[in-house]
Coordinates of C-alpha atoms in Angstrom, one line a residue:
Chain A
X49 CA -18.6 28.4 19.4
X50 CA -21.7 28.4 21.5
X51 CA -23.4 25.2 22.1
X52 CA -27.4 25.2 22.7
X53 CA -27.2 25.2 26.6
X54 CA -28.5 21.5 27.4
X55 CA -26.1 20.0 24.3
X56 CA -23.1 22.1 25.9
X57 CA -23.9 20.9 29.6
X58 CA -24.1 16.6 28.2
X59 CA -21.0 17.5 26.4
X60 CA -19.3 19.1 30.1
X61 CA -20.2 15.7 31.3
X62 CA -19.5 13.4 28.6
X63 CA -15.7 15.1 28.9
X64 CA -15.5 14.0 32.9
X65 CA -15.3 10.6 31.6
X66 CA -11.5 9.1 31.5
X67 CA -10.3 9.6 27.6
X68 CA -13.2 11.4 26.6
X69 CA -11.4 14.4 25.0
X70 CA -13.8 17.6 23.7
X71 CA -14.1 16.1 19.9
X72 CA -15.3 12.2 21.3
X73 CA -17.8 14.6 23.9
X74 CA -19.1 16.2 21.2
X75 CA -20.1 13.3 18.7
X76 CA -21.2 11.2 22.0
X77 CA -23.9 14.3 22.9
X78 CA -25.0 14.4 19.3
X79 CA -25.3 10.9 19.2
X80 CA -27.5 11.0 22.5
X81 CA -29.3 13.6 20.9
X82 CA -30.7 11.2 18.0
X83 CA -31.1 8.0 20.1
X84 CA -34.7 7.4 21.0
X85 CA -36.2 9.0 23.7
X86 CA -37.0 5.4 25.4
X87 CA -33.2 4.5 25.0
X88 CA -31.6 7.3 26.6
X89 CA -34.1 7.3 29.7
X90 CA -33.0 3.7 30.2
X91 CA -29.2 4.6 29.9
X92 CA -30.2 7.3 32.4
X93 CA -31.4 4.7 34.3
X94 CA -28.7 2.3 33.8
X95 CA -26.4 4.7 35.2
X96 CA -28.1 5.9 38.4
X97 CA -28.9 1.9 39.3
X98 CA -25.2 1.4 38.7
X99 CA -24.4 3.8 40.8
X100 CA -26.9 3.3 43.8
X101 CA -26.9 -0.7 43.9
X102 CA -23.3 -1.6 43.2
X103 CA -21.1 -1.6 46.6
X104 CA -17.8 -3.6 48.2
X105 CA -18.1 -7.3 48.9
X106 CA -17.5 -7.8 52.7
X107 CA -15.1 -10.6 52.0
X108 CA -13.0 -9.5 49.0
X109 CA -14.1 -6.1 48.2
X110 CA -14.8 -6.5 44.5
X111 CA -17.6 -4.4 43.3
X112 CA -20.8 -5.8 43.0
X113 CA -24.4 -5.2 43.6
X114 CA -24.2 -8.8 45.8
X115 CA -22.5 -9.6 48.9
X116 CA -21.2 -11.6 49.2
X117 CA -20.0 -10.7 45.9
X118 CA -21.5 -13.0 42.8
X119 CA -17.6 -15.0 43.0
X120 CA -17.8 -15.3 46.5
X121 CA -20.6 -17.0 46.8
X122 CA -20.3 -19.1 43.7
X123 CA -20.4 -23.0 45.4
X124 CA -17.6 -23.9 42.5
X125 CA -15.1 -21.7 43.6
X126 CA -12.2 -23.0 45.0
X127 CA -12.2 -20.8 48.1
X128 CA -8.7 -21.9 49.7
X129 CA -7.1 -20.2 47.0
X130 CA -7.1 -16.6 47.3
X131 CA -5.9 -14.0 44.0
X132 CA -4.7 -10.6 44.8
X133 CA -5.5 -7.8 42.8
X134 CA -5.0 -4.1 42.8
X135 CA -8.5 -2.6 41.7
X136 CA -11.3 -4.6 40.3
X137 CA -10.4 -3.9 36.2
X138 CA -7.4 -6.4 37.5
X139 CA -10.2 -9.1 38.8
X140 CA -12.1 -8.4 35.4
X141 CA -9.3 -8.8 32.8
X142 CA -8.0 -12.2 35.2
X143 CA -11.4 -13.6 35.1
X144 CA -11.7 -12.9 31.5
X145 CA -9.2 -15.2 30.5
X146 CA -11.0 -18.0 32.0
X147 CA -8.6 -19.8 33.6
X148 CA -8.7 -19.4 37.1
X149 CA -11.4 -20.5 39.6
X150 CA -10.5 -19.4 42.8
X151 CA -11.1 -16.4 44.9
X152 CA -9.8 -12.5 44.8
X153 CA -9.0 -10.1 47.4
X154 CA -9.1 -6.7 45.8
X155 CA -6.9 -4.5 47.7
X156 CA -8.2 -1.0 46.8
X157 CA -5.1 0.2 45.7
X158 CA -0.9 -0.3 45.8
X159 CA 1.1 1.2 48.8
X160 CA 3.0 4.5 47.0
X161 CA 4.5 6.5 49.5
X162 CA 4.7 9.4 46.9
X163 CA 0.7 9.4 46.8
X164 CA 0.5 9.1 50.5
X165 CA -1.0 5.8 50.5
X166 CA 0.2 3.4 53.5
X167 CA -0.4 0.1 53.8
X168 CA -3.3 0.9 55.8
X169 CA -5.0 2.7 53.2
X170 CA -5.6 -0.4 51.2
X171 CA -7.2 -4.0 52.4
X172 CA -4.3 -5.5 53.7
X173 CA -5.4 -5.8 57.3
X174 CA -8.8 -7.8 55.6
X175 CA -6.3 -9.9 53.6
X176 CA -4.4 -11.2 56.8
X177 CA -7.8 -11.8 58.9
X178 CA -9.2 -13.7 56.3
X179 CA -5.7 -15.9 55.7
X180 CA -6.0 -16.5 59.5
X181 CA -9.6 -17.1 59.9
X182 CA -9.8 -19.6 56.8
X183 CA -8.2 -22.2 55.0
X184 CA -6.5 -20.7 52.7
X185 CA -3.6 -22.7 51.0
X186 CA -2.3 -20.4 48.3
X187 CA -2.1 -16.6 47.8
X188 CA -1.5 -15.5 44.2
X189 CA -0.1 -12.2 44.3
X190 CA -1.1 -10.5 40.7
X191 CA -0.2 -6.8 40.8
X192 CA 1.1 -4.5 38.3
X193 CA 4.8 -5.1 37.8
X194 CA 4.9 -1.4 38.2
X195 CA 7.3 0.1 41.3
X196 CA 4.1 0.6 43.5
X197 CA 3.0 -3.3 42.9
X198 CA 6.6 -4.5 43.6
X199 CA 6.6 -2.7 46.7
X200 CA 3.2 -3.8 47.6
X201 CA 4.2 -7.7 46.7
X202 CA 7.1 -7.3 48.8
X203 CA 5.5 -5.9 51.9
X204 CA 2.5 -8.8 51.7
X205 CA 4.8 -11.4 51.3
X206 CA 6.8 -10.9 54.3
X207 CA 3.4 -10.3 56.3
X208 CA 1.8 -13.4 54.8
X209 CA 5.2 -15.5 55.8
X210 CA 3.8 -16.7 59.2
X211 CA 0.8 -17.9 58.1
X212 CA 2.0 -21.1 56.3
X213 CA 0.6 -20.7 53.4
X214 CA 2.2 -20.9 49.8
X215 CA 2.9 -17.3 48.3
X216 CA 3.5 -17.3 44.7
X217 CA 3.7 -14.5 42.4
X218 CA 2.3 -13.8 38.4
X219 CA 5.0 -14.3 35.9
X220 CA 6.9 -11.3 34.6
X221 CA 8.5 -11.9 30.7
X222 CA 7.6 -11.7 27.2
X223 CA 4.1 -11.1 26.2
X224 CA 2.9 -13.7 23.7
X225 CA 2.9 -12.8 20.2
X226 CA 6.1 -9.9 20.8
X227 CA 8.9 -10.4 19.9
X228 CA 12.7 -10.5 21.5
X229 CA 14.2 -7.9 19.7
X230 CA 11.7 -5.3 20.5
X231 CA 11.6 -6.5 24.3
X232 CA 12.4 -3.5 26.8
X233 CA 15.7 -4.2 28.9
X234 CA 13.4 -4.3 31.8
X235 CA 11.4 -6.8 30.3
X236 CA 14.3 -9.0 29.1
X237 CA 15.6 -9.1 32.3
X238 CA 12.5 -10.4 34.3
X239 CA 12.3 -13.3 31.6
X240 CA 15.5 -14.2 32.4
X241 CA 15.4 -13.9 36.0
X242 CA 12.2 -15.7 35.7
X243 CA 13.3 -18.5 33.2
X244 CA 12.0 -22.2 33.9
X245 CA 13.0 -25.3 33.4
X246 CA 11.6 -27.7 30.3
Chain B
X24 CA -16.6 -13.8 33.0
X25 CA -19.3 -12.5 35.0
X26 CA -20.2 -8.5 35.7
X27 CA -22.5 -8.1 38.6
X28 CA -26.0 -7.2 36.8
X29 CA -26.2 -3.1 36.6
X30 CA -22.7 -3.1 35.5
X31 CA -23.1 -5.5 33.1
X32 CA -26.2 -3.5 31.7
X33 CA -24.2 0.1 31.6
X34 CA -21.3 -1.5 30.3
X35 CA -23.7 -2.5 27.4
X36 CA -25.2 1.1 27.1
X37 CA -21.5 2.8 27.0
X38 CA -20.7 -0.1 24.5
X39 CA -23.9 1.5 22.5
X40 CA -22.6 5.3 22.2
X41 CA -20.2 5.5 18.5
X42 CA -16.0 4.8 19.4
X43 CA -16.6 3.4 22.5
X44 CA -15.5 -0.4 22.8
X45 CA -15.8 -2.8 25.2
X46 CA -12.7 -1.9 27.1
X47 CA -14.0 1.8 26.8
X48 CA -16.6 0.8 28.4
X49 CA -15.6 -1.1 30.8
X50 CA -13.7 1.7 31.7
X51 CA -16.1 4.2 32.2
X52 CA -18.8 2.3 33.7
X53 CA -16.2 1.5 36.4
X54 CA -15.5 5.2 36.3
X55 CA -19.4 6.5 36.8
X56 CA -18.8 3.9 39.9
X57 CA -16.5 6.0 41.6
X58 CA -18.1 9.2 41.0
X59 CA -20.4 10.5 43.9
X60 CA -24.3 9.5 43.5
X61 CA -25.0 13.3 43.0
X62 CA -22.6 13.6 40.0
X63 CA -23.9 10.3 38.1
X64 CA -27.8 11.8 38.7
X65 CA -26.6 14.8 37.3
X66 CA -25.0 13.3 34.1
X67 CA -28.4 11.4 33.8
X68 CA -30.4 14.6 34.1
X69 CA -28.0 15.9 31.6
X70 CA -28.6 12.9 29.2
X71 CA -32.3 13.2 29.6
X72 CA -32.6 17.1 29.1
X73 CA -30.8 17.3 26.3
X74 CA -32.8 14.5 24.6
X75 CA -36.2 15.9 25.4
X76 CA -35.2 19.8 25.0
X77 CA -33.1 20.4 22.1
X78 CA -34.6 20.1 18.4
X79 CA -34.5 21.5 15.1
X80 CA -34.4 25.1 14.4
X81 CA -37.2 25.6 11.7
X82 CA -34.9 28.0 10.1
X83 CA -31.8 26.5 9.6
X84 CA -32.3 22.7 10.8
X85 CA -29.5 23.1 13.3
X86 CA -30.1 21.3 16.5
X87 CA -31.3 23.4 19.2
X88 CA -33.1 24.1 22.5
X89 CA -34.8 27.3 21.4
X90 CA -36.4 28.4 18.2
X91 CA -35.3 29.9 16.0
X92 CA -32.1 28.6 17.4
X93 CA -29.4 30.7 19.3
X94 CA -27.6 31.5 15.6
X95 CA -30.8 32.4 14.0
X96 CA -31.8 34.4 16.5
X97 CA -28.4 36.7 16.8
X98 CA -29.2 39.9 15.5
X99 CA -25.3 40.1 14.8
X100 CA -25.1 37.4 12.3
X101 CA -24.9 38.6 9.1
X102 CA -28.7 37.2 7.6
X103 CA -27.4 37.4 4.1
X104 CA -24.8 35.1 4.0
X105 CA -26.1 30.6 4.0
X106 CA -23.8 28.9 4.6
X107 CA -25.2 25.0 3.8
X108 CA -23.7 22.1 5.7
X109 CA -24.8 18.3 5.6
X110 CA -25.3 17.6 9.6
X111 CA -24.8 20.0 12.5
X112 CA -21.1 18.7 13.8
X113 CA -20.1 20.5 10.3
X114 CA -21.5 23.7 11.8
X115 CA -20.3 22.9 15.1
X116 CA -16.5 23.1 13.3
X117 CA -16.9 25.8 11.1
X118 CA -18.1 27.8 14.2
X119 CA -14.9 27.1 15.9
X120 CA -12.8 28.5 13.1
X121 CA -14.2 32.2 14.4
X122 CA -14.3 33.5 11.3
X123 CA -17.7 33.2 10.2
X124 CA -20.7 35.3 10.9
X125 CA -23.0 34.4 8.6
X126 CA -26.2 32.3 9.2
X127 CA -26.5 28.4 8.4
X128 CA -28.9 25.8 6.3
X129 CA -28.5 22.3 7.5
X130 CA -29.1 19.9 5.2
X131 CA -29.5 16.6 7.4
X132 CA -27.5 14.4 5.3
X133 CA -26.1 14.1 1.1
X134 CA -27.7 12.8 -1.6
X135 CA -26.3 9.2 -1.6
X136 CA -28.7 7.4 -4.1
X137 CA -26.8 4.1 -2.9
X138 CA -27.8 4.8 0.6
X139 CA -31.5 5.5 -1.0
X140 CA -31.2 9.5 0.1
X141 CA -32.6 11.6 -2.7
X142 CA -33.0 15.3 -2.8
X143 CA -36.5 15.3 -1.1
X144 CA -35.2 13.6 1.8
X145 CA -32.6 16.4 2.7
X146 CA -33.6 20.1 3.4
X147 CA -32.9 21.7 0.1
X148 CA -36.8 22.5 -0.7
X149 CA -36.5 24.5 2.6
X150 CA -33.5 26.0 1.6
X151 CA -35.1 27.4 -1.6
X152 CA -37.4 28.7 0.1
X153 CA -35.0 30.6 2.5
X154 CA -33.7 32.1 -0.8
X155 CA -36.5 32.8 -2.5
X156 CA -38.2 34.8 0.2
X157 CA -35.2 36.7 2.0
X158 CA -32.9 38.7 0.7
X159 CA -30.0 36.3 0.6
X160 CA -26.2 37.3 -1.4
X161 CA -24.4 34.6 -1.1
X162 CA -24.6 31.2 -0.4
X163 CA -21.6 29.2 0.7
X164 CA -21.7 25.1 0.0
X165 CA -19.7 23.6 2.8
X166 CA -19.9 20.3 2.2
X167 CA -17.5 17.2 2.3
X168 CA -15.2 16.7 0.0
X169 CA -16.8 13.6 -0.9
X170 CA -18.5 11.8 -3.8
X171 CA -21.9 12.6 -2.0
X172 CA -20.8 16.1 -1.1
X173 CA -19.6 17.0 -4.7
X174 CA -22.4 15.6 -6.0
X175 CA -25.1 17.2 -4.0
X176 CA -23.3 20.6 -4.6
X177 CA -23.6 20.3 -8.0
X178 CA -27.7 19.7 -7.7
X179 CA -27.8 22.6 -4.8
X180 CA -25.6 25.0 -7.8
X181 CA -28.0 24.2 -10.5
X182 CA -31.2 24.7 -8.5
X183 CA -29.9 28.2 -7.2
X184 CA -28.6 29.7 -10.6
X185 CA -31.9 31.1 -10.7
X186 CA -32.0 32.7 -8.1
X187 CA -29.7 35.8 -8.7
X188 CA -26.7 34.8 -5.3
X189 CA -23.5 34.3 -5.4
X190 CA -23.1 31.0 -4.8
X191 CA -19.8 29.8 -3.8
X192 CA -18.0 26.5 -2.3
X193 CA -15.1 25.7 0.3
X194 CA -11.6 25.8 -1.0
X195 CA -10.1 21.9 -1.4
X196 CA -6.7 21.6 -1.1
X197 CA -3.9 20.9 0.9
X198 CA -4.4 20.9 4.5
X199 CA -1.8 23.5 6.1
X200 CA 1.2 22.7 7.9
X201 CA 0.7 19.3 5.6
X202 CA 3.4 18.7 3.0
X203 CA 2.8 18.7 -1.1
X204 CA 5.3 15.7 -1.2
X205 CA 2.7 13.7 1.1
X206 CA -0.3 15.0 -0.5
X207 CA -2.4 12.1 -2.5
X208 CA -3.2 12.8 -5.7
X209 CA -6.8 14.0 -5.5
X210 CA -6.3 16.2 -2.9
X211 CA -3.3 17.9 -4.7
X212 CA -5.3 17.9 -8.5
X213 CA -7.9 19.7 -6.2
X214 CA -4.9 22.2 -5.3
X215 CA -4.0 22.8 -8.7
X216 CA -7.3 23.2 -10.0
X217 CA -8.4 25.7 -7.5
X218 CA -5.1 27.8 -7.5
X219 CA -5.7 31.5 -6.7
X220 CA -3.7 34.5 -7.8
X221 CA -1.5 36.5 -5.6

């Protein structure tokens, strides 16, 4: 079928989008095409200010239109204790659960040797130099228990050894609500491993 | 938690557009993030030009840049056969069958008197008109299978008796490579009732 050129050319862009197949392009662009005028100049514009005014904090390279980002300059955070993450989606889904109020260092990525990505791809020089420079009394390592985020726990830990500082890892087991008998081996195994006393 | 302001704002348009949640969202906003600035202007150039350029065909009601739009205006399309549809995504499919070459009649929605949609809100008048002044055979009612669909049929079939066409509707039935024992019942009285002779 031939789309009317400018309907075909929002539905080519739509479908860049991470799972946005053809069908969900094609109802997004019609959609578009019967929001208001006003509406779709400010999601436009919405996307173009995303894009121009959000960079890297300087200290923990979330993203953020700040920067210091809008955590890292928050007076209540509880700066000597410092969260690892792999990308910024990891920062968002920890902070959503409300429960921690210390720092992040987002590292930009995991180490995979398959990719080509070295440990000086990713912000692990930035992680050390701000362990040294500050007061930093905890490091919570919280990367996907995934090969890659293994590997990249690993490697930190032994580099963050010298420092003094405690190193402690996100539990691996049983997410809440599942149940046992449906557990992967894999999964079964880290609870175990990571069983704790009551 | 706490997005940094423009992300937070085209999270909330992404959140907007129809199937799009606010992990989606997330998601891509995070995505448009990554792409380069020239990309994201060109997406909102996209959004904005195919707001302000494309509207309705004042033959058929199909959504379009030009006018008559690019079916219309195909000198190989067969002006004879109408084939009616409710909205233009129902175009949009039947044109990806192939295996039409007919001409179309958007309606713009079903009579739904529940939804307060009578006939003089949808493009039927127009679509007398098309049939009383041309010289139309056959008009084909492609509409859903639905209690609205069936029952604007019925009102398009008794206005056009008059009118000396062939007026015909989509086959209901089982959907193929589907199987009978599956089938609900509906769909396979519909099967019965419109059995065909071989």
């Amino acid at each position: 079928m031939e789309y009317t050129k400018p309907l075909a050319k929002l539905i080519e862009y739509f479908q860049k989008l991470p799972s946005i197949g053809p069908k969900t392009a094609q109802r997004l662009a019609l959609y578009v095409i019967k929001m208001s005028e006003n509406e779709v100049r400010n999601f436009a514009e919405a996307l173009i200010d995303a894009k121009t005014t959000i960079s890297y904090c300087d200290v923990c390279f979330n993203m953020s239109s700040a920067n210091p980002c809008e955590i890292c300059s928050n007076p209540t955070r509880n700066k000597s204790i410092v969260c690892v993450v792999a990308e910024t989606k990891d920062l968002m889904a920890i902070e959503k659960t409300n429960e921690y109020s210390g720092v992040y260092h987002v590292l930009q990525g995991l180490i995979s040797p398959i990719d080509g990505i070295g440990p000086d791809d990713i912000r692990i020089k930035e992680l050390l130099f701000r362990v040294n420079q500050n007061n930093i009394t905890e490091v919570i390592l919280a990367l996907n228990p995934s090969v890659e985020g293994e590997a990249t726990s690993l490697y930190l830990s032994k580099l963050l050894k010298p420092f003094n500082v405690k190193i402690t890892r996100i539990a691996f087991g049983l997410p809440m609500g599942s149940e046992l008998e449906y557990a992967d081996e894999m999964t079964l195994a880290k609870a175990l491993e990571g069983r704790v006393e009551l």
